[in-house]
PDB file of C-alpha atoms in Angstrom:
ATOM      1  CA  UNK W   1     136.925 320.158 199.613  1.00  0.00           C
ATOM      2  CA  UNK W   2     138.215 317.774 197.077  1.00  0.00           C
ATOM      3  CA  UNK W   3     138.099 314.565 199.195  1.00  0.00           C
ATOM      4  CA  UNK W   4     139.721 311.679 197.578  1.00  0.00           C
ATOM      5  CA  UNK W   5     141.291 312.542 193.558  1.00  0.00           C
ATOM      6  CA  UNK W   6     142.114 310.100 191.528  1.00  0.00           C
ATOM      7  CA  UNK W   7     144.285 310.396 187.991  1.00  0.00           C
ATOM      8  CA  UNK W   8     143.975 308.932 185.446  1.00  0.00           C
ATOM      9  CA  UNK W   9     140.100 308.896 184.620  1.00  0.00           C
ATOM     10  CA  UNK W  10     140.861 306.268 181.516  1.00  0.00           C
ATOM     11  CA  UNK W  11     144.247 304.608 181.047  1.00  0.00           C
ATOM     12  CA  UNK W  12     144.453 302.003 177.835  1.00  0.00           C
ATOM     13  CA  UNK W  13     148.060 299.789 178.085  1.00  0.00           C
ATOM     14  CA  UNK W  14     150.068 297.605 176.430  1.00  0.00           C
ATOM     15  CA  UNK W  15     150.794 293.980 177.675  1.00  0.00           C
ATOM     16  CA  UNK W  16     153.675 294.723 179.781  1.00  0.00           C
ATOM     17  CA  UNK W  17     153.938 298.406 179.881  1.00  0.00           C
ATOM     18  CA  UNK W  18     154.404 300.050 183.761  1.00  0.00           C
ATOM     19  CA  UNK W  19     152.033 302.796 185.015  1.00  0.00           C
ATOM     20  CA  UNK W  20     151.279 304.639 188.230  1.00  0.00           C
ATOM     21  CA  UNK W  21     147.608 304.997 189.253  1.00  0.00           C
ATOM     22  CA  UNK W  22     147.810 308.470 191.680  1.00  0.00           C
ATOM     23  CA  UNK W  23     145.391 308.620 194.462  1.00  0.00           C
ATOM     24  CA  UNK W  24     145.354 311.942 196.396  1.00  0.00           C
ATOM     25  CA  UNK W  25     143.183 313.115 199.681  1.00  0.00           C
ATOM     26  CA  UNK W  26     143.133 316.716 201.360  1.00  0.00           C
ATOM     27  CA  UNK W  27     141.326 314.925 204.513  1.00  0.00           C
ATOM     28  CA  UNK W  28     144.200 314.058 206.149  1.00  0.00           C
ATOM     29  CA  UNK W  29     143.132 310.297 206.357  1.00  0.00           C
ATOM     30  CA  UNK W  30     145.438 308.054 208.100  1.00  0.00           C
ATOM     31  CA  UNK W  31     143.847 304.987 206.724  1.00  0.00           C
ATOM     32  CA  UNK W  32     144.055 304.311 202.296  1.00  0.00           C
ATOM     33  CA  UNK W  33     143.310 302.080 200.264  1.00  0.00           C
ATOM     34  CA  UNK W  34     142.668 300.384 196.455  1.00  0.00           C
ATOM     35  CA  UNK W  35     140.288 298.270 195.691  1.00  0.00           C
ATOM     36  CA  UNK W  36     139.727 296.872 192.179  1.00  0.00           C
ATOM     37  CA  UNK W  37     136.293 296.131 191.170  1.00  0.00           C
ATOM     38  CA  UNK W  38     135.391 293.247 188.241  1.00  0.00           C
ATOM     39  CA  UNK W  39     132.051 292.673 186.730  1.00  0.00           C
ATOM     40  CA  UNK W  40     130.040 289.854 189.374  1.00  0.00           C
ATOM     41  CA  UNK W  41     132.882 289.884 192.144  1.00  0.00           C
ATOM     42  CA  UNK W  42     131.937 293.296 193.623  1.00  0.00           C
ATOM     43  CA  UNK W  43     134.995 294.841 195.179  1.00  0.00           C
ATOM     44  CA  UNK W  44     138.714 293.461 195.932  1.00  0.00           C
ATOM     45  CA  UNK W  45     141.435 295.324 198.671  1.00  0.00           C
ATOM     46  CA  UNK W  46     144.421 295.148 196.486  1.00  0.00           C
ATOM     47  CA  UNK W  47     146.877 297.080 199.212  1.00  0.00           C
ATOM     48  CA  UNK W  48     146.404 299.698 202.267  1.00  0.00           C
ATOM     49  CA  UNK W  49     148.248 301.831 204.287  1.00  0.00           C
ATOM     50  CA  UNK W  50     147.241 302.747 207.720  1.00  0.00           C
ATOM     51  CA  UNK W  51     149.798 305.624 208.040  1.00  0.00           C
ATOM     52  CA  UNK W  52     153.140 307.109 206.098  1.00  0.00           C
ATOM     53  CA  UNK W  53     155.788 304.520 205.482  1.00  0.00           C
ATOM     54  CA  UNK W  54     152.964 301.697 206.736  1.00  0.00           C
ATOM     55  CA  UNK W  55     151.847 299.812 203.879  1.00  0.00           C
ATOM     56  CA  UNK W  56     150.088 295.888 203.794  1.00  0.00           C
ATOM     57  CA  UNK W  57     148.712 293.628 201.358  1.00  0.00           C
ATOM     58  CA  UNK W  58     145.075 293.238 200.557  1.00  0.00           C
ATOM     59  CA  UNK W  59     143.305 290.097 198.975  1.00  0.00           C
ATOM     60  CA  UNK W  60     144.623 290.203 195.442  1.00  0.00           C
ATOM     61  CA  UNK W  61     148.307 292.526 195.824  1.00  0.00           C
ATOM     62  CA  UNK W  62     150.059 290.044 192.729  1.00  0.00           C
ATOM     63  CA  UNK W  63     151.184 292.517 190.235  1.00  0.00           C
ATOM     64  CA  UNK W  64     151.088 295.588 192.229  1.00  0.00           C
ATOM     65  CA  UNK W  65     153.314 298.042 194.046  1.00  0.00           C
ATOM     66  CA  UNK W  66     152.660 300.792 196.902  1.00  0.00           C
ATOM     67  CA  UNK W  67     154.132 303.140 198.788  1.00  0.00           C
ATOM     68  CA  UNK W  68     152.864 306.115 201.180  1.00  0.00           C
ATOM     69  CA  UNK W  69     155.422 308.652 201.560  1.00  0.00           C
ATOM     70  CA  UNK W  70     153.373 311.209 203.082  1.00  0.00           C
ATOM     71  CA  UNK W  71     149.803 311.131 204.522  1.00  0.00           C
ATOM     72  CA  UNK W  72     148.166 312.829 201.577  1.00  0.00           C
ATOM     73  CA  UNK W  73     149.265 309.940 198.669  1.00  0.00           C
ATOM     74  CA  UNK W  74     148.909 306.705 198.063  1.00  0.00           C
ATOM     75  CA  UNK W  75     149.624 305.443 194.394  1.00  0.00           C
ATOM     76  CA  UNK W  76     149.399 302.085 192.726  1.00  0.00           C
ATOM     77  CA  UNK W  77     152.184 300.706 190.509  1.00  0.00           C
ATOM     78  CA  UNK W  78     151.765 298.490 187.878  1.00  0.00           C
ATOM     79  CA  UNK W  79     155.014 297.206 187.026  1.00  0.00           C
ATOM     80  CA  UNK W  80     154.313 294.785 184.125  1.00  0.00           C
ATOM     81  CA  UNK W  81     150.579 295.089 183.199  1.00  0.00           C
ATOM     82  CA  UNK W  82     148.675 292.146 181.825  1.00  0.00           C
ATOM     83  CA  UNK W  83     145.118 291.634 180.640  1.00  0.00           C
ATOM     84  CA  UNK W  84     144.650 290.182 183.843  1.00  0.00           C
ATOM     85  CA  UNK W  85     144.697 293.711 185.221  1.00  0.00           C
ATOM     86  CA  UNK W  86     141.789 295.418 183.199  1.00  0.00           C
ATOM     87  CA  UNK W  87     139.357 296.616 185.976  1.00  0.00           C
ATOM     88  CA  UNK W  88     138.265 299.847 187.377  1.00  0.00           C
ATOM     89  CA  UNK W  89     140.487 300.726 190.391  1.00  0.00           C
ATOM     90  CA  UNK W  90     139.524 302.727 193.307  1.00  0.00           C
ATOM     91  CA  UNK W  91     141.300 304.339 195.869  1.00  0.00           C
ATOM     92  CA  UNK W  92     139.470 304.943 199.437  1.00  0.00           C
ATOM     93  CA  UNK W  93     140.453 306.819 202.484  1.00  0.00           C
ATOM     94  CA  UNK W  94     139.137 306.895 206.462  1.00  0.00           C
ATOM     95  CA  UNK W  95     139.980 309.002 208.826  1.00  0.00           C
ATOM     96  CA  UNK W  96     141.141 306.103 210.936  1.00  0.00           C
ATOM     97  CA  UNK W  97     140.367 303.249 212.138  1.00  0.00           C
ATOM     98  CA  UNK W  98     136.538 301.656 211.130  1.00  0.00           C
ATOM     99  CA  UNK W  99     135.019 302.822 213.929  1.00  0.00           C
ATOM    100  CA  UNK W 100     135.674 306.028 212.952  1.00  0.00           C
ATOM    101  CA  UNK W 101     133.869 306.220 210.424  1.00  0.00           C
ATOM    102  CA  UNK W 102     132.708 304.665 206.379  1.00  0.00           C
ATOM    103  CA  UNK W 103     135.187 304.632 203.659  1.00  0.00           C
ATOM    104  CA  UNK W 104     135.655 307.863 201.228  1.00  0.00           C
ATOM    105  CA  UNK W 105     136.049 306.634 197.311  1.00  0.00           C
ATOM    106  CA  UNK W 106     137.249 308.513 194.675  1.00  0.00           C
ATOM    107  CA  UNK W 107     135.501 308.322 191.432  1.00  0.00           C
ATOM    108  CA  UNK W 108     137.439 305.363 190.006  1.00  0.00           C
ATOM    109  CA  UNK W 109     139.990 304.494 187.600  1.00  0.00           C
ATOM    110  CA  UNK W 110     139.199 302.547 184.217  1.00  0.00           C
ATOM    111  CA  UNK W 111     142.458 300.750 183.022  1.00  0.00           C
ATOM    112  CA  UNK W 112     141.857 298.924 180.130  1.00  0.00           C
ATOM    113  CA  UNK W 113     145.408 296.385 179.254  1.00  0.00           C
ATOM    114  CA  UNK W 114     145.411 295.021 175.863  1.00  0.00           C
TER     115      UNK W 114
ATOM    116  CA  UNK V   1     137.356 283.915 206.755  1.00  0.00           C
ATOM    117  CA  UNK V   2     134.875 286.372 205.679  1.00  0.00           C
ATOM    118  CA  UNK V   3     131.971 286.458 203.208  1.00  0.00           C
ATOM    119  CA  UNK V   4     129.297 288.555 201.994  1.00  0.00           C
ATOM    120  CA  UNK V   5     126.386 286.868 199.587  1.00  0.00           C
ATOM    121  CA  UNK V   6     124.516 289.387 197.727  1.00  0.00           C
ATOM    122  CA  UNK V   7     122.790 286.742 196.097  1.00  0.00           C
ATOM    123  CA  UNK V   8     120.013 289.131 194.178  1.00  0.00           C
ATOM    124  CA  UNK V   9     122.262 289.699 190.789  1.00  0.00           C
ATOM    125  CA  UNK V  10     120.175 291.935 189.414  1.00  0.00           C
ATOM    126  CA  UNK V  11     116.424 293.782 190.571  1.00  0.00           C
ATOM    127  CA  UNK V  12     113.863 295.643 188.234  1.00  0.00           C
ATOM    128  CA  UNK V  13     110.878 297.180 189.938  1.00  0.00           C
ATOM    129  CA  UNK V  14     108.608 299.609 188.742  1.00  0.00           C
ATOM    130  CA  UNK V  15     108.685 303.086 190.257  1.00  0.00           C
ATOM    131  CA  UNK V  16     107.116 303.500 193.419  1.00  0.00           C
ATOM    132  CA  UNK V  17     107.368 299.868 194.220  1.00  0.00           C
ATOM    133  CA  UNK V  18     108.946 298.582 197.960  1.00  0.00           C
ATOM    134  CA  UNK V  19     112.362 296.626 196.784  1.00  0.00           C
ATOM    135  CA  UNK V  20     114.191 295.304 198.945  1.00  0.00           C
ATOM    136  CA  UNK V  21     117.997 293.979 198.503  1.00  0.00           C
ATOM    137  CA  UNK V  22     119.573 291.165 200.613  1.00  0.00           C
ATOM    138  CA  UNK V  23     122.654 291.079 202.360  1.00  0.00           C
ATOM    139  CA  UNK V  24     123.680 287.737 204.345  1.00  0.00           C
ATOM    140  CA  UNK V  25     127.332 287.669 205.786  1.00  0.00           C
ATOM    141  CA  UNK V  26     129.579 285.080 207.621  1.00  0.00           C
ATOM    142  CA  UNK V  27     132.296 285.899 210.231  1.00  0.00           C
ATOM    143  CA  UNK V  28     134.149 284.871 213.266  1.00  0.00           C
ATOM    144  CA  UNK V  29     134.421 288.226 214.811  1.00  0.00           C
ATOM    145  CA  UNK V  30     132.078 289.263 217.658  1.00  0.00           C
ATOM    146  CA  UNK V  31     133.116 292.838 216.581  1.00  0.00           C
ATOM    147  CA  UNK V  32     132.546 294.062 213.128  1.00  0.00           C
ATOM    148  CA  UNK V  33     130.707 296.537 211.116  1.00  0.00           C
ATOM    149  CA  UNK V  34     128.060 296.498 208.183  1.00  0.00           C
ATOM    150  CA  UNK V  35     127.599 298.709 205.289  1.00  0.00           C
ATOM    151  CA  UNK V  36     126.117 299.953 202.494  1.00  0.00           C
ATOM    152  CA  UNK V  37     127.101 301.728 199.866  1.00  0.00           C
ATOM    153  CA  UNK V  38     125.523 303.185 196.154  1.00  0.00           C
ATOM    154  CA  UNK V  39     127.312 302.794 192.965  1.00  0.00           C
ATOM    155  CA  UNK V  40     124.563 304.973 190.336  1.00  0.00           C
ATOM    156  CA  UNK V  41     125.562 304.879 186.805  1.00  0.00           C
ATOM    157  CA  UNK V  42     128.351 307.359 186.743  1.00  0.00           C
ATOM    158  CA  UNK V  43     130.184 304.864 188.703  1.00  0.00           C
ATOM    159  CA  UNK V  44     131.345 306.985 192.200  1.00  0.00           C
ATOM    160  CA  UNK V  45     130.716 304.805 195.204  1.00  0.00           C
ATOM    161  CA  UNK V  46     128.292 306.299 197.830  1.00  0.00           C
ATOM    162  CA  UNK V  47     128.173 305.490 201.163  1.00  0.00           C
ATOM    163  CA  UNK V  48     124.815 304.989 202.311  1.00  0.00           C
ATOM    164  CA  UNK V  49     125.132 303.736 205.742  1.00  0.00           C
ATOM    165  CA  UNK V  50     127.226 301.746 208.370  1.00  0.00           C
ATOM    166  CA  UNK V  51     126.653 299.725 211.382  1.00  0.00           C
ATOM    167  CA  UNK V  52     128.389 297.658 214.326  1.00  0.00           C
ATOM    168  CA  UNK V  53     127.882 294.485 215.326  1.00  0.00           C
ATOM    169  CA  UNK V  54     126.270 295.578 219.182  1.00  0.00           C
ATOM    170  CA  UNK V  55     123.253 298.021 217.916  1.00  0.00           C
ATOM    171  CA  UNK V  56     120.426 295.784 216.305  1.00  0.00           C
ATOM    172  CA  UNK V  57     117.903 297.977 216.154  1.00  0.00           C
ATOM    173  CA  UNK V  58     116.811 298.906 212.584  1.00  0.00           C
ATOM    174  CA  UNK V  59     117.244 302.192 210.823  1.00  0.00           C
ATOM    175  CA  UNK V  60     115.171 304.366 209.211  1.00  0.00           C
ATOM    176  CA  UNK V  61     116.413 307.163 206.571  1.00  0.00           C
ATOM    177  CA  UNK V  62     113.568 308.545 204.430  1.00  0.00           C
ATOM    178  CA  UNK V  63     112.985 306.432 201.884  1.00  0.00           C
ATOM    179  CA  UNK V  64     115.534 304.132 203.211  1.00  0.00           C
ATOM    180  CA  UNK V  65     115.336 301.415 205.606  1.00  0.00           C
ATOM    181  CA  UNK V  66     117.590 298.635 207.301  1.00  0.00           C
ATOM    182  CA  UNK V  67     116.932 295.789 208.836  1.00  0.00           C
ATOM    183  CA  UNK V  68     119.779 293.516 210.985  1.00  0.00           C
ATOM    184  CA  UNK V  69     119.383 290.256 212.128  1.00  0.00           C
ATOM    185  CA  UNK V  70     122.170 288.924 214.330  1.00  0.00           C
ATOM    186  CA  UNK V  71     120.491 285.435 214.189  1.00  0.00           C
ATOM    187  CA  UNK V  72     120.384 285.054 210.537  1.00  0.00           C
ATOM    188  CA  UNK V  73     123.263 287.208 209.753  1.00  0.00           C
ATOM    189  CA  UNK V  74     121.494 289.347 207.196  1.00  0.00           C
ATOM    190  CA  UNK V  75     121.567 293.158 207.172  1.00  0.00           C
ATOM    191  CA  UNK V  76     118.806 293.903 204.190  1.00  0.00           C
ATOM    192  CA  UNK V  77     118.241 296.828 202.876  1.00  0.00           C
ATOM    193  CA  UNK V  78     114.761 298.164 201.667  1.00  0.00           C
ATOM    194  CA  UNK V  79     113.480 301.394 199.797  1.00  0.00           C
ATOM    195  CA  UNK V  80     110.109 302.229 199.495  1.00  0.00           C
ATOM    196  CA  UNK V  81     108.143 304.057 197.203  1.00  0.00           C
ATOM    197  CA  UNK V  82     111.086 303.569 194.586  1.00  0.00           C
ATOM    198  CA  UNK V  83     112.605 306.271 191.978  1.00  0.00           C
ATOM    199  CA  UNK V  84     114.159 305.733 189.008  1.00  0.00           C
ATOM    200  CA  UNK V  85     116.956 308.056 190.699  1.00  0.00           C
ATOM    201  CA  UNK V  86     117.248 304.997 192.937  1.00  0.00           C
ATOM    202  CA  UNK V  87     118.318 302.878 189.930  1.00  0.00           C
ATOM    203  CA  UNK V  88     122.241 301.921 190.927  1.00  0.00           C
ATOM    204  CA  UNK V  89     123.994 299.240 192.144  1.00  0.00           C
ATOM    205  CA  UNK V  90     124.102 298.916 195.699  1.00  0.00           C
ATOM    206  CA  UNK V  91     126.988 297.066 197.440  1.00  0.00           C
ATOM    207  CA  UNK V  92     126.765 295.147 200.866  1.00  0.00           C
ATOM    208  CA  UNK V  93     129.862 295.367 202.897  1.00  0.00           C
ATOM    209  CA  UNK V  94     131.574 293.728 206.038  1.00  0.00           C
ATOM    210  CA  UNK V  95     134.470 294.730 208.233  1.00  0.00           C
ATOM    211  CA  UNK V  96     136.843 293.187 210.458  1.00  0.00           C
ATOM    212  CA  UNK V  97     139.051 296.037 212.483  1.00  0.00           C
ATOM    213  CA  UNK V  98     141.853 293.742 213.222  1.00  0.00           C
ATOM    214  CA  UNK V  99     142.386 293.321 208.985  1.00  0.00           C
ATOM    215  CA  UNK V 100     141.271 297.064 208.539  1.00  0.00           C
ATOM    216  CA  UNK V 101     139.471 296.418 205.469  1.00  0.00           C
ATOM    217  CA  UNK V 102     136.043 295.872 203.855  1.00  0.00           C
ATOM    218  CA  UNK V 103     135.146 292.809 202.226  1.00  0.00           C
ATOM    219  CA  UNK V 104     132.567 293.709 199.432  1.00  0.00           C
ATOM    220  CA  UNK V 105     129.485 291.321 198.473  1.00  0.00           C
ATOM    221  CA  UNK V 106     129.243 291.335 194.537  1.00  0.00           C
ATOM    222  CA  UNK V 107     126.338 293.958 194.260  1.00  0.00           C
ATOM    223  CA  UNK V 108     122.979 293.952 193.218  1.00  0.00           C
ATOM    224  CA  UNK V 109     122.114 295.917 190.245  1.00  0.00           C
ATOM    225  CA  UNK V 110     118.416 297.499 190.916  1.00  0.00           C
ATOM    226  CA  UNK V 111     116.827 298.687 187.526  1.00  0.00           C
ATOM    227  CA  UNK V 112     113.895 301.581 188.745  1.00  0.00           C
ATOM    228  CA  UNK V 113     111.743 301.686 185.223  1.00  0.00           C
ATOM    229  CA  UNK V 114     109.260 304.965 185.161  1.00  0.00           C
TER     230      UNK V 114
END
């Protein structure tokens, strides 16, 4: 059981250069999410999705594009990086709603923008 | 709006030492839940445990114990007898259902020296 996959591990950008953070899970979560997470400010919901076409803005969504096609992904756009936008992204999944249960993480995403 | 103070930045104990990390939160909702969750050095996040705003009573899991406080809106967390495998950074969380999301405190990094 893979759980939640995330690609790419390490990602190093250009100042305004696009990329596509992919987030993958074989639990078939309704519920994703990405977080990104900065030294001293813990973690930050960037966008979810609480279903296929059903997408919503998190605390800090400025820069950042979504989409959930099917149930399985869930990937982040960047669509004109910045420095602003080094930070290790994660991407989370639940079964449903939070009573149903904790969040799943994948194992993170360093982007480093330069 | 909602808030989670992790105000211990950083812990070092020596093994085998009681630590115990602080968690103090501030919401509107009568319905929410609490968690916590692991980050060890190779950076996955770990879910550790979760709990709603209607069961006070403290849990106990091994090493691991919990302590929730309604009144004083804290929901500490304490290991005894510490490892160094305990070393990590261990995140405090809060949940609202109607937003769907978590909102993180900014972690406190325990240091477990042999």
């Amino acid at each position: 059981n893979a759980g939640v996959t995330q690609t790419p591990k390490f990602q190093v950008l250009k100042t305004g250069q696009s990329m596509t953070l992919q987030c993958a899970q074989d639990m078939n979560h309704e519920y994703m999410s990405w977080y990104r997470q900065d030294p001293g400010m813990g973690l930050r919901l960037i966008h979810y999705s609480v279903g296929a076409g059903i997408t919503d803005q998190g605390e800090v969504p400025n820069g950042y594009n979504v989409s959930r096609s099917t149930t399985e992904d869930f990937p982040l756009r960047l669509l004109s990086a910045a420095p602003s936008q080094t930070s290790v992204y994660f991407c989370a999944s639940r079964l449903g709603q939070i009573k149903a249960g904790e969040l799943f993480f994948g194992e993170g995403s360093r982007l480093t923008v330069l | 709006a909602q808030k989670v103070t992790q105000a211990q930045t950083e812990i070092s104990v020596v093994e085998k030492e009681d630590v115990t990390l602080d968690c103090v939160y501030e919401t509107r909702d009568t319905t929410y839940y609490l968690f916590w969750y692991k980050q060890p050095p190779s950076g996955e996040l770990v879910f550790l445990i979760r709990r709603n705003s209607f069961d006070e009573q403290n849990e106990i899991s091994g090493r691991y114990s919990w302590n929730f406080q309604k009144s004083t809106s804290s929901f500490n967390f304490t290991i005894t007898a510490s490892q160094v495998v305990d070393s990590a950074v261990y995140f405090c969380a809060l949940s609202d259902p109607g937003r769907r999301a978590l909102t993180f405190g900014s972690g406190t990094r325990l240091q477990v020296q042999p």
